[in-house]
Amino acid sequence: MQIPEQHRQHFIGGAWRAPASGTYRPAKSPGTGETIGEVAEGDRQDAVAAIEAAKAGQDALAAMTRWQRADLCHRVAERIEAQKNYLAYILSLEQGKPLKSEAYGEIEAAATGFREAAELFKFMNGDFIAAETPGKRVISYRVARGIYAVVTPWNFPINIPVEYLAPCLAAGNAVVWAPAPTTSLCASALMQCIAEAGLPDGAVNLVHGPGAVVGDEFVSNPGTHGVGFTGSPATGAKIAQRGAGKPMLLELGGNGPVIVLDDADVERAAGAAADGAFFNAGQVCAATGRILCTRKTYEELAHHLTVAAGERVAGDPLLSETTIGPLNNQAVLTKVEAHVADGLARGGKLLAGGRRRPELGSDLFYAPTVIADLGEDADLNRAETFGPVAPIIVCKDEDDLIRVANGAGHGLAAGIFSRDLAKAFRFAETVQSGLVNINGPSHYWELHIPFGGASGKQSGLGRLGGRHTLEAVTDVKTISYDLG
Ligand code: NAD
C-alpha cells in the first residue's frame, strides 16, 4: 500500500504543513529495518504554531453543542472504519504488531473510542444544588478546560492517542498532539481520519518530532491548559515538573504480577500469563511482567508456559500466520536483553527463548522467553521489562506471594488465579494495583473501564476510561443565580 505523501508533514490549523526547519528524518519498519518513508522533524517553533492554531479550534469547539461535537466524533469513527485496511497495515508495518491477530483489533477499538466518548459526554449531566440562602439557585456542570497537550507512546500508537483525543473532542477541548517518533506515520494516518471528519480548523493539531522538544513545549507552554501523557515513569516525572499546576492524566509503566494460588487451574493460568507476556511482544503497560507461584504449582506452570512460548509464530507481522512480531525499537531491545542477562546471572533458568532472531527479518526479533526460578532481586521482578519475557518466581506461601507482588515499584495491572473466589477477592483487595483481574490475564481491559496506577506506585496519576477520562479533561463550572 502507498503511504500518502502528506503524512510526512505536521497537521496544524486544519492543513498539512512542512516543518519550520525544513528537516525530515527517515521512518523505519522494525520488521525489516528498511526505510518506509520520511517524517517531519518538528521543533519548538512548530509546537508554538500548533498551540496558536488550537486557540481558534478551541473557540469553534466551545461554540458547538455537545450533540454537534458528538456528530464530529461519530464521523471520525466512520473514517477510521472506512480506512481500517490502511490503518492496520501502517500499524503493523511501522509498529511491528501482527496484522491479523492484533492490528485490526486496535483499529476497531479506536473507532469504538470515538463513538463511546461521543455518547457518554452527551449525557453527563450536572447538578442542581439546593442553597441555604433564600432566593439562590445553584447549578454545576462540566466544561472543557481549553487546549490539551497530549503526548503518546509507540506501543498502541492508534488507540492510546484516541483515549485522549476522543474525550477531549467530545468535551470541547482543542488538542496539540506529540506522538512517539518511531510511530509517526501511524499518527499521521489517524490524523487523516480526524481531518476528513470535518473538524473546525485547529481543533486537533499534530506535530512530529522529539518528545523532549515538541512534547516538552506542549506540556510547559502556558498556552495549554491540561496534559494527557502515556509513557514511562521517567518521562512522566519530567512532565509532572514541566507542566506543574496543570491538570494531568499520567498513565505510566507497569510490571504486572500474575499470582497463581495453589488451588488454581494451572493450565488456564499459564495460558493467560503467556498471553499477557507475549501479546504485542510484551510491549504493553499491563503486560504480565512476572508470574508468582509456590513449589506446588511451579513444575506444571513452567511446563505450560514453555509450551505456550513455543506455539507463538514469530515472523513478518504482515503475514496472517504471524502471532508475534519484532520489538519496536533498539532501546526496548537493549533493555530486554539487559534484564534477561541480569535474571540469568542471578540464578534464573532459561526454559525458552532468551535470544534475538535476526533470520526473521531484522535484529529486533526477540524469541518468546521463559525464565524459571528467578530471584526476587532480579531486574525482571523489580522493574518493567516491556518485552516478550515470562519470568517465574517461586514464593514460600500465600503471604510471600503478596509480599513479592507488592514489592515492585509499579502498581498498574495484575492477575490472580484461584478456584476459591473468596480467597481470590481477598488477594485482589490486598494487591497494590489499579486493576486486578481474577482468573483472567493481567492486560484484560475495555475502553470504558477505569484504568490507572495505584497511589504510592510509579504507574501514574488519575484514571483513563469512559466517563473517567471525560471527568479528567473537564472542569466543574458552578453558577449561582439570585432570584432577588
Ligand atoms: P517514553 O516515556 O520514552 O515516551 C513516551 C512519549 O513521551 C513519546 O512520545 C516521547 O517522544 C515523549 N517524550 C520523551 N521525552 C519527553 C519529554 N522530556 N517531554 C515530553 N515528552 C517526552 O515511553 P515509551 O518508551 O514511548 O513507552 C513505553 C512506556 O509507556 C512504558 O513504560 C509503558 O509502560 C508506558 N505505557 C503506559 C500505559 C498506561 O496506560 N499506563 C500504556 C502504554 C504504555
Coordinates of C-alpha atoms and ligand atoms in Angstrom, one line a residue:
M1 CA 0.0 0.0 0.0
Q2 CA 1.1 3.5 -0.8
I3 CA 1.9 5.9 2.2
P4 CA 0.1 9.2 1.4
E5 CA 2.6 12.0 0.6
Q6 CA 1.2 14.4 3.1
H7 CA 1.7 12.0 6.0
R8 CA 5.3 13.2 6.3
Q9 CA 4.1 16.6 7.4
H10 CA 2.6 18.1 10.6
F11 CA -1.1 18.9 10.7
I12 CA -1.6 22.4 12.1
G13 CA -4.6 24.7 11.9
G14 CA -6.5 22.4 9.5
A15 CA -3.7 21.8 7.0
W16 CA -0.7 19.6 6.4
R17 CA 2.3 21.7 6.9
A18 CA 6.1 21.3 6.4
P19 CA 8.3 21.7 9.4
A20 CA 9.7 25.2 10.0
S21 CA 13.3 23.9 9.9
G22 CA 12.6 22.0 6.6
T23 CA 14.2 18.9 8.2
Y24 CA 12.9 15.4 7.8
R25 CA 14.1 12.0 9.2
P26 CA 13.6 8.5 7.9
A27 CA 10.7 6.3 9.2
K28 CA 11.7 2.7 9.5
S29 CA 10.0 -0.7 9.6
P30 CA 11.1 -2.7 12.7
G31 CA 10.3 -5.9 10.9
T32 CA 12.9 -5.3 8.1
G33 CA 15.0 -2.4 9.2
E34 CA 14.1 -0.7 5.9
T35 CA 13.2 2.9 5.4
I36 CA 9.5 3.2 4.6
G37 CA 9.1 6.9 4.3
E38 CA 10.2 10.2 5.9
V39 CA 8.7 12.3 8.7
A40 CA 9.0 16.0 9.7
E41 CA 11.4 16.7 12.4
G42 CA 9.5 19.3 14.4
D43 CA 10.9 21.8 16.8
R44 CA 9.6 24.4 19.3
Q45 CA 8.6 26.8 16.5
D46 CA 6.2 24.2 15.0
A47 CA 4.9 23.4 18.5
V48 CA 4.1 27.0 19.2
A49 CA 2.4 27.4 15.8
A50 CA 0.2 24.4 16.8
I51 CA -0.8 26.0 20.1
E52 CA -1.6 29.3 18.3
A53 CA -3.8 27.4 15.8
A54 CA -5.5 25.5 18.7
K55 CA -6.9 28.7 20.1
A56 CA -9.2 29.2 17.1
G57 CA -10.0 25.5 17.2
Q58 CA -11.0 25.7 20.8
D59 CA -13.3 28.7 20.3
A60 CA -15.0 26.9 17.5
L61 CA -15.5 23.7 19.5
A62 CA -16.8 25.7 22.5
A63 CA -19.4 27.3 20.3
M64 CA -20.8 23.9 19.3
T65 CA -23.4 21.8 21.3
R66 CA -22.5 18.5 22.8
W67 CA -24.6 16.9 20.1
Q68 CA -22.7 18.6 17.3
R69 CA -19.4 17.6 18.8
A70 CA -20.7 14.0 19.2
D71 CA -21.6 14.1 15.5
L72 CA -17.9 15.0 14.7
C73 CA -16.7 12.1 16.8
H74 CA -19.0 9.7 15.0
R75 CA -17.7 11.0 11.7
V76 CA -14.1 10.3 12.8
A77 CA -15.2 6.8 13.8
E78 CA -16.7 6.3 10.3
R79 CA -13.5 7.5 8.7
I80 CA -11.5 5.1 10.9
E81 CA -13.8 2.2 9.8
A82 CA -13.5 3.2 6.2
Q83 CA -9.7 3.4 6.4
K84 CA -9.2 0.3 8.5
N85 CA -7.2 -1.6 6.0
Y86 CA -4.6 1.1 5.6
L87 CA -4.6 1.9 9.3
A88 CA -4.0 -1.7 10.2
Y89 CA -1.3 -2.0 7.5
I90 CA 0.7 1.0 8.6
L91 CA 0.3 0.0 12.3
S92 CA 1.7 -3.4 11.6
L93 CA 4.4 -2.1 9.2
E94 CA 5.7 0.7 11.4
Q95 CA 5.0 -0.6 15.0
G96 CA 5.6 -4.3 14.3
K97 CA 2.5 -5.9 15.7
P98 CA 0.9 -8.8 13.8
L99 CA -1.6 -7.5 11.3
K100 CA -4.3 -10.1 11.6
S101 CA -4.2 -11.1 15.3
E102 CA -3.6 -7.6 16.8
A103 CA -3.5 -4.6 14.4
Y104 CA -7.1 -4.9 13.2
G105 CA -8.3 -5.1 16.8
E106 CA -6.6 -1.9 17.7
I107 CA -8.2 -0.1 14.8
E108 CA -11.7 -1.3 15.8
A109 CA -11.0 -0.1 19.4
A110 CA -10.1 3.3 18.0
A111 CA -13.4 3.7 16.3
T112 CA -15.2 2.5 19.4
G113 CA -13.3 5.0 21.5
F114 CA -14.7 7.9 19.4
R115 CA -18.2 6.5 19.5
E116 CA -18.2 5.9 23.2
A117 CA -16.8 9.4 24.1
A118 CA -19.5 11.0 21.8
E119 CA -22.4 9.2 23.5
L120 CA -21.1 9.4 27.1
F121 CA -20.5 13.1 27.2
K122 CA -23.9 13.9 25.8
F123 CA -25.5 12.5 28.9
M124 CA -23.0 13.6 31.6
N125 CA -25.5 15.9 33.3
G126 CA -24.6 18.3 36.1
D127 CA -26.2 19.1 39.4
F128 CA -28.8 21.4 40.8
I129 CA -27.5 22.3 44.3
A130 CA -30.0 23.4 46.9
A131 CA -28.8 26.6 48.7
E132 CA -29.1 27.6 52.3
T133 CA -29.5 31.3 51.3
P134 CA -33.1 32.2 50.3
G135 CA -33.5 33.1 46.6
K136 CA -30.3 31.5 45.5
R137 CA -30.3 28.8 42.8
V138 CA -27.1 26.9 42.1
I139 CA -26.1 24.7 39.2
S140 CA -22.8 23.0 38.3
Y141 CA -21.8 21.1 35.1
R142 CA -18.8 20.1 33.2
V143 CA -17.0 22.3 30.7
A144 CA -13.9 21.9 28.6
R145 CA -10.6 23.0 30.1
G146 CA -9.2 24.6 26.9
I147 CA -6.3 23.3 25.0
Y148 CA -4.9 19.9 25.9
A149 CA -1.3 18.8 25.5
V150 CA -1.3 15.1 24.5
V151 CA 1.9 13.1 24.4
T152 CA 1.7 9.4 23.5
P153 CA 3.9 6.3 23.2
W154 CA 4.6 3.8 20.3
N155 CA 3.2 0.6 21.7
F156 CA -0.5 1.3 20.8
P157 CA 0.1 4.3 18.5
I158 CA -3.5 4.5 17.3
N159 CA -5.6 3.5 20.3
I160 CA -3.7 5.3 23.1
P161 CA -4.0 8.7 21.3
V162 CA -7.7 8.0 20.8
E163 CA -8.0 7.5 24.6
Y164 CA -7.3 11.3 24.9
L165 CA -8.3 12.7 21.6
A166 CA -11.9 11.4 21.6
P167 CA -12.9 12.6 25.1
C168 CA -11.1 15.9 24.5
L169 CA -13.1 16.5 21.3
A170 CA -16.4 15.3 22.7
A171 CA -16.0 17.6 25.7
G172 CA -14.8 20.6 23.6
N173 CA -11.1 20.7 24.2
A174 CA -8.8 21.5 21.3
V175 CA -5.6 19.3 21.2
V176 CA -2.0 19.7 20.4
W177 CA -0.6 16.2 20.0
A178 CA 3.0 14.9 20.1
P179 CA 3.2 11.2 19.0
A180 CA 6.1 8.9 19.6
P181 CA 8.7 9.4 16.8
T182 CA 9.0 5.7 15.9
T183 CA 5.3 5.5 15.0
S184 CA 4.9 8.9 13.4
L185 CA 3.3 7.5 10.2
C186 CA 0.6 5.8 12.3
A187 CA -0.1 9.1 13.9
S188 CA -0.5 10.8 10.5
A189 CA -2.8 8.1 9.3
L190 CA -5.1 8.6 12.4
M191 CA -4.8 12.4 11.9
Q192 CA -6.0 12.0 8.3
C193 CA -9.2 10.3 9.5
I194 CA -9.8 13.1 12.0
A195 CA -9.2 15.7 9.4
E196 CA -11.6 14.1 6.9
A197 CA -14.4 14.2 9.6
G198 CA -14.6 18.0 9.0
L199 CA -13.4 19.3 12.4
P200 CA -13.0 23.1 12.9
D201 CA -9.5 24.2 11.8
G202 CA -7.1 23.9 14.8
A203 CA -9.4 21.5 16.8
V204 CA -6.7 18.8 16.6
N205 CA -3.1 19.6 15.7
L206 CA -0.3 17.0 15.2
V207 CA 3.4 17.9 15.4
H208 CA 6.0 15.2 14.8
G209 CA 9.5 15.3 16.4
P210 CA 11.5 14.5 19.5
G211 CA 9.3 14.3 22.6
A212 CA 11.9 16.3 24.7
V213 CA 11.4 19.2 22.3
V214 CA 7.8 19.1 20.9
G215 CA 6.2 17.3 23.8
D216 CA 8.1 19.4 26.3
E217 CA 6.9 22.7 24.6
F218 CA 3.3 21.5 24.6
V219 CA 3.4 20.5 28.2
S220 CA 5.3 23.5 29.6
N221 CA 3.8 26.3 27.4
P222 CA 1.3 28.5 29.3
G223 CA -1.0 28.3 26.2
T224 CA -2.0 24.7 27.1
H225 CA -4.4 24.1 30.0
G226 CA -4.2 20.3 30.7
V227 CA -1.9 17.4 30.0
G228 CA -2.6 13.8 28.9
F229 CA 0.5 11.7 28.9
T230 CA 1.1 8.0 28.4
G231 CA 4.7 6.7 28.7
S232 CA 7.5 5.8 31.0
P233 CA 7.7 6.8 34.7
A234 CA 10.9 8.7 34.0
T235 CA 9.3 10.9 31.3
G236 CA 6.2 11.2 33.4
A237 CA 8.3 12.6 36.3
K238 CA 9.7 15.3 33.9
I239 CA 6.3 16.1 32.6
A240 CA 4.9 16.5 36.1
Q241 CA 7.6 19.1 36.7
R242 CA 7.4 20.9 33.4
G243 CA 3.6 21.1 33.5
A244 CA 3.3 21.7 37.2
G245 CA 0.0 23.3 38.1
K246 CA -1.9 22.0 35.1
P247 CA -4.4 19.2 35.5
M248 CA -2.7 16.0 34.4
L249 CA -3.5 12.4 33.5
L250 CA -0.3 10.4 33.7
E251 CA -0.5 6.8 32.5
L252 CA 2.9 5.3 33.2
G253 CA 4.6 1.9 33.5
G254 CA 3.7 -1.5 34.9
N255 CA 5.3 -4.8 35.9
G256 CA 2.1 -6.7 36.3
P257 CA 2.2 -9.8 38.5
V258 CA 0.1 -12.9 37.7
I259 CA -0.3 -14.7 41.0
V260 CA -1.1 -18.4 40.8
L261 CA -2.6 -19.7 44.1
D262 CA -2.2 -23.4 44.9
D263 CA -5.8 -24.3 44.1
A264 CA -5.8 -22.6 40.6
D265 CA -6.5 -24.2 37.3
V266 CA -2.8 -24.1 36.4
E267 CA -3.1 -24.7 32.7
R268 CA -5.6 -21.8 32.4
A269 CA -3.3 -19.5 34.5
A270 CA -0.3 -20.4 32.3
G271 CA -2.3 -19.6 29.1
A272 CA -3.4 -16.2 30.4
A273 CA 0.1 -15.4 31.7
A274 CA 1.6 -16.3 28.3
D275 CA -1.0 -14.1 26.5
G276 CA -0.1 -11.3 29.0
A277 CA 3.6 -11.7 28.5
F278 CA 3.7 -12.2 24.7
F279 CA 0.8 -10.0 23.3
N280 CA 2.3 -7.1 21.3
A281 CA 5.7 -8.8 22.0
G282 CA 5.3 -7.9 25.7
Q283 CA 5.2 -4.1 24.9
V284 CA 2.1 -3.5 27.0
C285 CA 1.9 -1.4 30.1
A286 CA -0.5 -4.0 31.6
A287 CA 1.7 -6.9 30.4
T288 CA 2.3 -9.9 32.6
G289 CA 5.8 -9.0 33.8
R290 CA 6.2 -11.7 36.3
I291 CA 4.4 -14.9 37.4
L292 CA 4.3 -15.7 41.1
C293 CA 3.6 -19.2 42.4
T294 CA 4.6 -21.7 45.1
R295 CA 6.5 -25.0 44.6
K296 CA 3.2 -26.8 44.5
T297 CA 2.2 -25.5 41.0
Y298 CA 5.7 -24.5 39.7
E299 CA 6.5 -27.5 37.6
E300 CA 3.2 -27.6 35.8
L301 CA 3.2 -23.8 35.3
A302 CA 6.7 -23.9 33.9
H303 CA 5.8 -26.7 31.5
H304 CA 2.6 -25.0 30.1
L305 CA 4.4 -21.6 29.8
T306 CA 7.2 -23.2 27.8
V307 CA 4.8 -24.9 25.5
A308 CA 2.9 -21.6 25.0
A309 CA 6.1 -19.8 24.2
G310 CA 6.9 -22.4 21.5
E311 CA 3.5 -22.1 20.0
R312 CA 3.9 -18.4 19.1
V313 CA 4.5 -17.9 15.4
A314 CA 7.2 -15.3 15.0
G315 CA 7.8 -13.5 11.7
D316 CA 6.8 -10.8 9.3
P317 CA 4.0 -9.0 11.1
L318 CA 2.1 -8.5 7.8
L319 CA 1.8 -12.3 7.3
S320 CA -1.6 -13.7 8.5
E321 CA 0.0 -16.6 10.3
T322 CA 2.3 -14.4 12.5
T323 CA 1.3 -14.1 16.1
I324 CA 4.4 -12.3 17.4
G325 CA 6.3 -9.6 15.6
P326 CA 9.6 -7.7 16.3
L327 CA 10.2 -5.3 19.1
N328 CA 9.6 -1.7 18.0
N329 CA 13.0 -0.1 18.5
Q330 CA 16.6 -0.6 19.6
A331 CA 16.1 1.0 23.1
V332 CA 13.5 -1.6 24.1
L333 CA 15.6 -4.5 22.7
T334 CA 18.6 -3.2 24.8
K335 CA 16.5 -3.2 27.9
V336 CA 15.0 -6.6 27.3
E337 CA 18.5 -8.2 26.7
A338 CA 19.9 -6.5 29.8
H339 CA 17.0 -7.7 32.0
V340 CA 17.3 -11.3 30.7
A341 CA 21.1 -11.3 31.2
D342 CA 20.6 -10.0 34.7
G343 CA 18.0 -12.6 35.5
L344 CA 20.2 -15.5 34.3
A345 CA 23.2 -14.1 36.1
R346 CA 21.2 -14.2 39.3
G347 CA 20.4 -17.8 39.0
G348 CA 17.3 -17.9 36.8
K349 CA 17.0 -20.9 34.5
L350 CA 16.3 -20.4 30.8
L351 CA 13.4 -22.6 29.6
A352 CA 12.7 -20.9 26.3
G353 CA 13.9 -18.1 24.1
G354 CA 16.5 -15.7 25.5
R355 CA 17.9 -14.7 22.1
R356 CA 17.5 -12.5 19.1
R357 CA 16.2 -14.0 15.9
P358 CA 17.7 -11.8 13.1
E359 CA 16.9 -14.5 10.5
L360 CA 13.2 -13.4 10.7
G361 CA 14.0 -10.1 9.1
S362 CA 15.7 -7.7 11.5
D363 CA 17.7 -7.6 14.7
L364 CA 14.6 -6.5 16.6
F365 CA 13.0 -10.0 16.7
Y366 CA 13.3 -11.5 20.1
A367 CA 12.2 -15.0 20.9
P368 CA 9.4 -15.5 23.4
T369 CA 11.3 -16.2 26.6
V370 CA 10.5 -18.2 29.8
I371 CA 12.8 -17.9 32.8
A372 CA 12.2 -20.2 35.8
D373 CA 13.3 -19.8 39.4
L374 CA 14.0 -16.2 39.1
G375 CA 15.5 -14.4 42.2
E376 CA 13.5 -11.6 43.7
D377 CA 16.4 -9.2 43.4
A378 CA 16.4 -9.5 39.6
D379 CA 15.5 -6.5 37.4
L380 CA 12.8 -8.7 35.8
N381 CA 11.0 -8.7 39.1
R382 CA 11.8 -5.1 40.2
A383 CA 11.5 -3.1 37.0
E384 CA 9.4 -3.0 33.9
T385 CA 10.9 -5.1 31.0
F386 CA 8.5 -4.3 28.1
G387 CA 9.4 -7.3 26.1
P388 CA 8.3 -11.0 25.5
V389 CA 9.6 -12.4 28.7
A390 CA 7.7 -14.6 31.2
P391 CA 9.7 -15.0 34.4
I392 CA 8.5 -17.3 37.1
I393 CA 9.3 -16.5 40.8
V394 CA 8.7 -19.2 43.4
C395 CA 7.3 -17.9 46.7
K396 CA 7.1 -19.7 50.0
D397 CA 3.4 -19.3 50.8
E398 CA 0.4 -17.0 50.3
D399 CA 1.8 -14.3 52.5
D400 CA 5.0 -14.4 50.5
L401 CA 3.1 -14.2 47.2
I402 CA 1.5 -10.9 48.3
R403 CA 4.8 -9.6 49.7
V404 CA 6.6 -10.2 46.4
A405 CA 3.7 -8.9 44.3
N406 CA 3.6 -5.6 46.2
G407 CA 7.4 -5.3 46.5
A408 CA 7.9 -3.9 43.0
G409 CA 7.7 -0.2 42.2
H410 CA 4.8 -0.4 39.8
G411 CA 1.1 -1.0 40.5
L412 CA -0.9 -0.9 37.3
A413 CA -2.5 -4.2 36.5
A414 CA -2.4 -7.7 38.0
G415 CA -3.9 -11.2 37.6
I416 CA -4.9 -13.7 40.2
F417 CA -5.8 -17.3 39.6
S418 CA -7.7 -19.4 42.2
R419 CA -10.8 -21.6 42.2
D420 CA -11.7 -20.1 45.6
L421 CA -13.4 -16.8 44.8
A422 CA -13.5 -15.5 48.3
K423 CA -9.7 -16.1 48.6
A424 CA -9.1 -14.5 45.2
F425 CA -11.1 -11.5 46.3
R426 CA -9.1 -11.1 49.5
F427 CA -5.9 -11.2 47.3
A428 CA -7.4 -8.7 44.9
E429 CA -8.1 -6.3 47.7
T430 CA -4.5 -6.6 49.0
V431 CA -2.6 -6.3 45.8
Q432 CA -1.4 -2.7 45.3
S433 CA -2.6 -2.4 41.7
G434 CA -5.1 -0.1 40.0
L435 CA -6.7 -3.0 38.1
V436 CA -6.9 -6.6 39.3
N437 CA -8.2 -9.4 37.0
I438 CA -9.4 -12.6 38.8
N439 CA -9.0 -15.7 36.6
G440 CA -8.0 -13.5 33.6
P441 CA -4.9 -12.1 32.0
S442 CA -3.3 -9.0 33.6
H443 CA -3.9 -7.0 30.5
Y444 CA -7.7 -7.5 30.2
W445 CA -9.3 -4.1 29.9
E446 CA -12.1 -2.4 27.9
L447 CA -12.3 1.2 26.9
H448 CA -14.9 2.3 29.4
I449 CA -13.3 0.5 32.4
P450 CA -11.3 2.7 34.8
F451 CA -7.6 2.2 34.2
G452 CA -4.6 3.7 36.0
G453 CA -1.9 3.2 38.7
A454 CA -2.3 2.6 42.4
S455 CA -1.3 5.5 44.6
G456 CA 2.2 5.3 46.0
K457 CA 3.5 3.4 43.0
Q458 CA 5.2 4.6 39.8
S459 CA 2.3 3.8 37.5
G460 CA 0.8 7.2 37.2
L461 CA -1.9 9.6 38.3
G462 CA -5.6 9.6 37.5
R463 CA -7.9 7.2 35.6
L464 CA -8.5 6.7 31.9
G465 CA -11.6 5.0 30.6
G466 CA -15.1 6.1 29.7
R467 CA -16.5 8.7 31.9
H468 CA -13.3 8.8 34.0
T469 CA -11.4 10.4 31.1
L470 CA -14.3 12.8 30.4
E471 CA -14.2 13.9 34.1
A472 CA -10.4 14.3 33.9
V473 CA -10.4 16.5 30.9
T474 CA -13.2 18.9 32.1
D475 CA -13.6 21.5 34.8
V476 CA -16.7 21.7 37.0
K477 CA -18.3 25.0 36.4
T478 CA -20.6 26.4 39.1
I479 CA -23.1 29.2 38.6
S480 CA -25.4 30.7 41.2
Y481 CA -28.4 32.9 40.4
D482 CA -30.1 35.3 42.8
L483 CA -33.9 35.5 42.3
G484 CA -33.9 38.8 44.3
Ligands
NAD1 P1 8.6 7.3 26.8 O1 8.3 7.9 28.1 O2 10.0 7.2 26.4 O3 7.9 8.2 25.6 C1 6.6 8.5 25.7 C2 6.3 9.7 24.9 O4 6.9 10.8 25.6 C3 6.9 9.7 23.5 O5 6.0 10.4 22.6 C4 8.2 10.6 23.6 O6 8.6 11.2 22.4 C5 7.7 11.6 24.7 N1 8.8 12.2 25.5 C6 10.0 11.8 25.7 N2 10.7 12.6 26.5 C7 9.8 13.7 26.7 C8 10.0 14.9 27.5 N3 11.1 15.2 28.1 N4 8.9 15.7 27.5 C9 7.8 15.4 26.8 N5 7.6 14.3 26.1 C10 8.6 13.4 26.1 O7 7.9 5.9 26.8 P2 7.8 4.9 25.6 O8 9.1 4.1 25.6 O9 7.4 5.6 24.3 O10 6.6 4.0 26.1 C11 6.8 2.9 26.9 C12 6.3 3.3 28.3 O11 4.9 3.7 28.3 C13 6.3 2.1 29.2 O12 6.8 2.5 30.5 C14 4.9 1.7 29.3 O13 4.5 1.0 30.5 C15 4.2 3.0 29.3 N6 2.8 2.9 28.9 C16 1.8 3.1 29.8 C17 0.5 2.9 29.5 C18 -0.6 3.2 30.5 O14 -1.8 3.3 30.1 N7 -0.3 3.2 31.8 C19 0.1 2.5 28.2 C20 1.1 2.3 27.3 C21 2.5 2.5 27.7

